[in-house]
mmCIF file of N, CA and C in Angstrom:
data_model
loop_
_atom_site.group_PDB
_atom_site.id
_atom_site.type_symbol
_atom_site.label_atom_id
_atom_site.label_comp_id
_atom_site.label_asym_id
_atom_site.label_seq_id
_atom_site.Cartn_x
_atom_site.Cartn_y
_atom_site.Cartn_z
ATOM 1 N N MET A 1326 -11.486 -22.887 1.645
ATOM 2 C CA MET A 1326 -11.197 -21.639 0.977
ATOM 3 C C MET A 1326 -9.686 -21.535 0.801
ATOM 4 N N THR A 1327 -9.294 -21.182 -0.393
ATOM 5 C CA THR A 1327 -7.866 -21.083 -0.667
ATOM 6 C C THR A 1327 -7.289 -19.814 -0.055
ATOM 7 N N VAL A 1328 -5.990 -19.782 0.034
ATOM 8 C CA VAL A 1328 -5.295 -18.605 0.556
ATOM 9 C C VAL A 1328 -5.608 -17.392 -0.316
ATOM 10 N N GLU A 1329 -5.628 -17.590 -1.617
ATOM 11 C CA GLU A 1329 -5.920 -16.491 -2.547
ATOM 12 C C GLU A 1329 -7.339 -15.953 -2.346
ATOM 13 N N GLU A 1330 -8.291 -16.845 -2.144
ATOM 14 C CA GLU A 1330 -9.676 -16.419 -1.905
ATOM 15 C C GLU A 1330 -9.788 -15.635 -0.599
ATOM 16 N N LYS A 1331 -9.074 -16.090 0.427
ATOM 17 C CA LYS A 1331 -9.074 -15.373 1.702
ATOM 18 C C LYS A 1331 -8.478 -13.982 1.539
ATOM 19 N N LYS A 1332 -7.393 -13.885 0.772
ATOM 20 C CA LYS A 1332 -6.768 -12.581 0.540
ATOM 21 C C LYS A 1332 -7.729 -11.632 -0.164
ATOM 22 N N LYS A 1333 -8.474 -12.145 -1.145
ATOM 23 C CA LYS A 1333 -9.448 -11.314 -1.857
ATOM 24 C C LYS A 1333 -10.525 -10.803 -0.899
ATOM 25 N N LEU A 1334 -10.986 -11.676 -0.010
ATOM 26 C CA LEU A 1334 -11.987 -11.255 0.970
ATOM 27 C C LEU A 1334 -11.420 -10.216 1.929
ATOM 28 N N GLN A 1335 -10.177 -10.413 2.340
ATOM 29 C CA GLN A 1335 -9.550 -9.455 3.246
ATOM 30 C C GLN A 1335 -9.398 -8.090 2.582
ATOM 31 N N VAL A 1336 -9.032 -8.077 1.318
ATOM 32 C CA VAL A 1336 -8.920 -6.818 0.570
ATOM 33 C C VAL A 1336 -10.289 -6.145 0.488
ATOM 34 N N ALA A 1337 -11.314 -6.931 0.204
ATOM 35 C CA ALA A 1337 -12.668 -6.383 0.118
ATOM 36 C C ALA A 1337 -13.115 -5.814 1.465
ATOM 37 N N LEU A 1338 -12.795 -6.503 2.545
ATOM 38 C CA LEU A 1338 -13.155 -6.017 3.876
ATOM 39 C C LEU A 1338 -12.396 -4.742 4.233
ATOM 40 N N LYS A 1339 -11.140 -4.656 3.855
ATOM 41 C CA LYS A 1339 -10.364 -3.427 4.084
ATOM 42 C C LYS A 1339 -10.986 -2.263 3.318
ATOM 43 N N ARG A 1340 -11.463 -2.544 2.098
ATOM 44 C CA ARG A 1340 -12.112 -1.514 1.292
ATOM 45 C C ARG A 1340 -13.370 -1.011 2.007
ATOM 46 N N VAL A 1341 -14.148 -1.937 2.566
ATOM 47 C CA VAL A 1341 -15.355 -1.549 3.295
ATOM 48 C C VAL A 1341 -14.985 -0.720 4.522
ATOM 49 N N GLN A 1342 -13.922 -1.119 5.209
ATOM 50 C CA GLN A 1342 -13.472 -0.332 6.360
ATOM 51 C C GLN A 1342 -13.146 1.094 5.936
ATOM 52 N N GLY A 1343 -12.486 1.229 4.804
ATOM 53 C CA GLY A 1343 -12.166 2.555 4.281
ATOM 54 C C GLY A 1343 -13.420 3.339 3.935
ATOM 55 N N GLN A 1344 -14.393 2.654 3.353
ATOM 56 C CA GLN A 1344 -15.658 3.315 3.019
ATOM 57 C C GLN A 1344 -16.356 3.816 4.282
ATOM 58 N N VAL A 1345 -16.393 2.989 5.307
ATOM 59 C CA VAL A 1345 -17.049 3.373 6.554
ATOM 60 C C VAL A 1345 -16.307 4.545 7.202
ATOM 61 N N GLY A 1346 -14.992 4.512 7.166
ATOM 62 C CA GLY A 1346 -14.220 5.638 7.681
ATOM 63 C C GLY A 1346 -14.538 6.917 6.923
ATOM 64 N N GLY A 1347 -14.684 6.788 5.617
ATOM 65 C CA GLY A 1347 -15.045 7.942 4.801
ATOM 66 C C GLY A 1347 -16.426 8.468 5.145
ATOM 67 N N ILE A 1348 -17.345 7.569 5.432
ATOM 68 C CA ILE A 1348 -18.699 7.968 5.822
ATOM 69 C C ILE A 1348 -18.660 8.734 7.141
ATOM 70 N N GLU A 1349 -17.887 8.233 8.093
ATOM 71 C CA GLU A 1349 -17.748 8.930 9.380
ATOM 72 C C GLU A 1349 -17.224 10.346 9.171
ATOM 73 N N LYS A 1350 -16.230 10.472 8.308
ATOM 74 C CA LYS A 1350 -15.638 11.781 8.020
ATOM 75 C C LYS A 1350 -16.657 12.692 7.342
ATOM 76 N N MET A 1351 -17.414 12.143 6.402
ATOM 77 C CA MET A 1351 -18.432 12.934 5.707
ATOM 78 C C MET A 1351 -19.475 13.470 6.684
ATOM 79 N N ILE A 1352 -19.881 12.636 7.623
ATOM 80 C CA ILE A 1352 -20.864 13.070 8.620
ATOM 81 C C ILE A 1352 -20.267 14.159 9.502
ATOM 82 N N ALA A 1353 -19.027 13.964 9.932
ATOM 83 C CA ALA A 1353 -18.359 14.962 10.773
ATOM 84 C C ALA A 1353 -18.221 16.299 10.051
ATOM 85 N N GLU A 1354 -18.061 16.238 8.740
ATOM 86 C CA GLU A 1354 -17.891 17.454 7.935
ATOM 87 C C GLU A 1354 -19.221 17.992 7.403
ATOM 88 N N ASP A 1355 -20.321 17.426 7.872
ATOM 89 C CA ASP A 1355 -21.662 17.856 7.460
ATOM 90 C C ASP A 1355 -21.860 17.847 5.950
ATOM 91 N N LYS A 1356 -21.392 16.776 5.315
ATOM 92 C CA LYS A 1356 -21.600 16.632 3.870
ATOM 93 C C LYS A 1356 -23.087 16.407 3.601
ATOM 94 N N LYS A 1357 -23.482 16.633 2.360
ATOM 95 C CA LYS A 1357 -24.889 16.489 1.986
ATOM 96 C C LYS A 1357 -25.360 15.055 2.224
ATOM 97 N N CYS A 1358 -26.614 14.962 2.662
ATOM 98 C CA CYS A 1358 -27.216 13.663 2.980
ATOM 99 C C CYS A 1358 -27.125 12.701 1.799
ATOM 100 N N GLU A 1359 -27.399 13.183 0.601
ATOM 101 C CA GLU A 1359 -27.378 12.321 -0.579
ATOM 102 C C GLU A 1359 -26.009 11.676 -0.777
ATOM 103 N N ALA A 1360 -24.954 12.449 -0.573
ATOM 104 C CA ALA A 1360 -23.598 11.923 -0.740
ATOM 105 C C ALA A 1360 -23.288 10.865 0.318
ATOM 106 N N VAL A 1361 -23.719 11.124 1.546
ATOM 107 C CA VAL A 1361 -23.477 10.174 2.634
ATOM 108 C C VAL A 1361 -24.237 8.871 2.371
ATOM 109 N N VAL A 1362 -25.499 8.997 2.009
ATOM 110 C CA VAL A 1362 -26.314 7.809 1.757
ATOM 111 C C VAL A 1362 -25.765 7.020 0.574
ATOM 112 N N THR A 1363 -25.275 7.712 -0.439
ATOM 113 C CA THR A 1363 -24.668 7.031 -1.589
ATOM 114 C C THR A 1363 -23.500 6.166 -1.139
ATOM 115 N N GLN A 1364 -22.679 6.679 -0.246
ATOM 116 C CA GLN A 1364 -21.543 5.912 0.258
ATOM 117 C C GLN A 1364 -21.997 4.746 1.137
ATOM 118 N N ILE A 1365 -23.055 4.963 1.897
ATOM 119 C CA ILE A 1365 -23.589 3.878 2.721
ATOM 120 C C ILE A 1365 -24.099 2.750 1.829
ATOM 121 N N VAL A 1366 -24.819 3.105 0.773
ATOM 122 C CA VAL A 1366 -25.334 2.098 -0.159
ATOM 123 C C VAL A 1366 -24.180 1.327 -0.800
ATOM 124 N N ALA A 1367 -23.114 2.028 -1.159
ATOM 125 C CA ALA A 1367 -21.948 1.360 -1.748
ATOM 126 C C ALA A 1367 -21.323 0.382 -0.754
ATOM 127 N N SER A 1368 -21.242 0.778 0.505
ATOM 128 C CA SER A 1368 -20.679 -0.098 1.539
ATOM 129 C C SER A 1368 -21.539 -1.337 1.743
ATOM 130 N N VAL A 1369 -22.836 -1.140 1.798
ATOM 131 C CA VAL A 1369 -23.757 -2.266 1.967
ATOM 132 C C VAL A 1369 -23.638 -3.221 0.784
ATOM 133 N N SER A 1370 -23.528 -2.668 -0.410
ATOM 134 C CA SER A 1370 -23.373 -3.494 -1.608
ATOM 135 C C SER A 1370 -22.098 -4.331 -1.531
ATOM 136 N N SER A 1371 -21.025 -3.717 -1.080
ATOM 137 C CA SER A 1371 -19.762 -4.442 -0.928
ATOM 138 C C SER A 1371 -19.898 -5.574 0.084
ATOM 139 N N LEU A 1372 -20.545 -5.294 1.201
ATOM 140 C CA LEU A 1372 -20.738 -6.327 2.223
ATOM 141 C C LEU A 1372 -21.612 -7.463 1.716
ATOM 142 N N LYS A 1373 -22.622 -7.139 0.916
ATOM 143 C CA LYS A 1373 -23.456 -8.196 0.339
ATOM 144 C C LYS A 1373 -22.635 -9.093 -0.580
ATOM 145 N N GLY A 1374 -21.732 -8.494 -1.339
ATOM 146 C CA GLY A 1374 -20.871 -9.283 -2.208
ATOM 147 C C GLY A 1374 -19.977 -10.221 -1.414
ATOM 148 N N ILE A 1375 -19.451 -9.726 -0.309
ATOM 149 C CA ILE A 1375 -18.621 -10.554 0.563
ATOM 150 C C ILE A 1375 -19.457 -11.692 1.145
ATOM 151 N N ALA A 1376 -20.666 -11.373 1.585
ATOM 152 C CA ALA A 1376 -21.550 -12.401 2.144
ATOM 153 C C ALA A 1376 -21.873 -13.468 1.107
ATOM 154 N N LYS A 1377 -22.131 -13.065 -0.128
ATOM 155 C CA LYS A 1377 -22.417 -14.036 -1.189
ATOM 156 C C LYS A 1377 -21.230 -14.958 -1.420
ATOM 157 N N THR A 1378 -20.041 -14.394 -1.395
ATOM 158 C CA THR A 1378 -18.838 -15.204 -1.569
ATOM 159 C C THR A 1378 -18.719 -16.230 -0.447
ATOM 160 N N LEU A 1379 -18.952 -15.798 0.772
ATOM 161 C CA LEU A 1379 -18.861 -16.706 1.918
ATOM 162 C C LEU A 1379 -19.957 -17.769 1.883
ATOM 163 N N LEU A 1380 -21.157 -17.377 1.466
ATOM 164 C CA LEU A 1380 -22.237 -18.365 1.352
ATOM 165 C C LEU A 1380 -21.933 -19.385 0.267
ATOM 166 N N ALA A 1381 -21.348 -18.933 -0.826
ATOM 167 C CA ALA A 1381 -20.969 -19.865 -1.893
ATOM 168 C C ALA A 1381 -19.923 -20.850 -1.383
ATOM 169 N N GLU A 1382 -18.998 -20.364 -0.582
ATOM 170 C CA GLU A 1382 -17.979 -21.232 0.012
ATOM 171 C C GLU A 1382 -18.635 -22.237 0.960
ATOM 172 N N ALA A 1383 -19.611 -21.771 1.717
ATOM 173 C CA ALA A 1383 -20.301 -22.647 2.666
ATOM 174 C C ALA A 1383 -21.043 -23.768 1.951
ATOM 175 N N ALA A 1384 -21.484 -23.505 0.735
ATOM 176 C CA ALA A 1384 -22.211 -24.526 -0.027
ATOM 177 C C ALA A 1384 -21.364 -25.780 -0.207
ATOM 178 N N GLY A 1385 -20.067 -25.601 -0.311
ATOM 179 C CA GLY A 1385 -19.184 -26.741 -0.502
ATOM 180 C C GLY A 1385 -18.764 -27.432 0.777
ATOM 181 N N SER A 1386 -18.968 -26.773 1.919
ATOM 182 C CA SER A 1386 -18.480 -27.357 3.165
ATOM 183 C C SER A 1386 -19.583 -27.677 4.173
ATOM 184 N N CYS A 1387 -20.818 -27.298 3.880
ATOM 185 C CA CYS A 1387 -21.936 -27.563 4.792
ATOM 186 C C CYS A 1387 -22.827 -28.660 4.222
ATOM 187 N N SER A 1388 -23.597 -29.251 5.105
ATOM 188 C CA SER A 1388 -24.622 -30.180 4.627
ATOM 189 C C SER A 1388 -25.714 -29.364 3.942
ATOM 190 N N LYS A 1389 -26.537 -30.035 3.172
ATOM 191 C CA LYS A 1389 -27.622 -29.347 2.468
ATOM 192 C C LYS A 1389 -28.538 -28.638 3.466
ATOM 193 N N GLU A 1390 -28.828 -29.290 4.568
ATOM 194 C CA GLU A 1390 -29.702 -28.707 5.589
ATOM 195 C C GLU A 1390 -29.074 -27.460 6.216
ATOM 196 N N GLU A 1391 -27.785 -27.548 6.562
ATOM 197 C CA GLU A 1391 -27.098 -26.396 7.150
ATOM 198 C C GLU A 1391 -27.071 -25.223 6.176
ATOM 199 N N TYR A 1392 -26.799 -25.515 4.916
ATOM 200 C CA TYR A 1392 -26.731 -24.468 3.900
ATOM 201 C C TYR A 1392 -28.098 -23.819 3.705
ATOM 202 N N THR A 1393 -29.144 -24.628 3.687
ATOM 203 C CA THR A 1393 -30.502 -24.096 3.552
ATOM 204 C C THR A 1393 -30.824 -23.167 4.711
ATOM 205 N N GLN A 1394 -30.419 -23.546 5.917
ATOM 206 C CA GLN A 1394 -30.651 -22.698 7.084
ATOM 207 C C GLN A 1394 -29.870 -21.387 6.976
ATOM 208 N N LEU A 1395 -28.644 -21.451 6.493
ATOM 209 C CA LEU A 1395 -27.859 -20.230 6.287
ATOM 210 C C LEU A 1395 -28.552 -19.294 5.309
ATOM 211 N N LEU A 1396 -29.011 -19.843 4.206
ATOM 212 C CA LEU A 1396 -29.691 -19.026 3.202
ATOM 213 C C LEU A 1396 -30.945 -18.380 3.775
ATOM 214 N N LYS A 1397 -31.724 -19.142 4.512
ATOM 215 C CA LYS A 1397 -32.941 -18.597 5.116
ATOM 216 C C LYS A 1397 -32.613 -17.490 6.107
ATOM 217 N N ARG A 1398 -31.544 -17.668 6.827
ATOM 218 C CA ARG A 1398 -31.174 -16.708 7.866
ATOM 219 C C ARG A 1398 -30.630 -15.407 7.299
ATOM 220 N N PHE A 1399 -29.862 -15.491 6.236
ATOM 221 C CA PHE A 1399 -29.151 -14.315 5.751
ATOM 222 C C PHE A 1399 -29.697 -13.706 4.474
ATOM 223 N N LEU A 1400 -30.580 -14.397 3.790
ATOM 224 C CA LEU A 1400 -31.102 -13.824 2.541
ATOM 225 C C LEU A 1400 -32.564 -13.498 2.626
#
């Protein structure tokens, strides 16, 4: 993985951290359930995107068997 790719992942992870912090705040402030769940879904979507990026990277560095096991485990 290149330095640039790692930076992109780190930015994406920081964004998810911010989303989770926002969710905590929304719960503390008794925001409507729909709004909280919407933010949770957005966070999960972001994490799935990060996971896909990492799995794609693994495709180039793992054996076919290892990669198949990763896919079975996480998808």
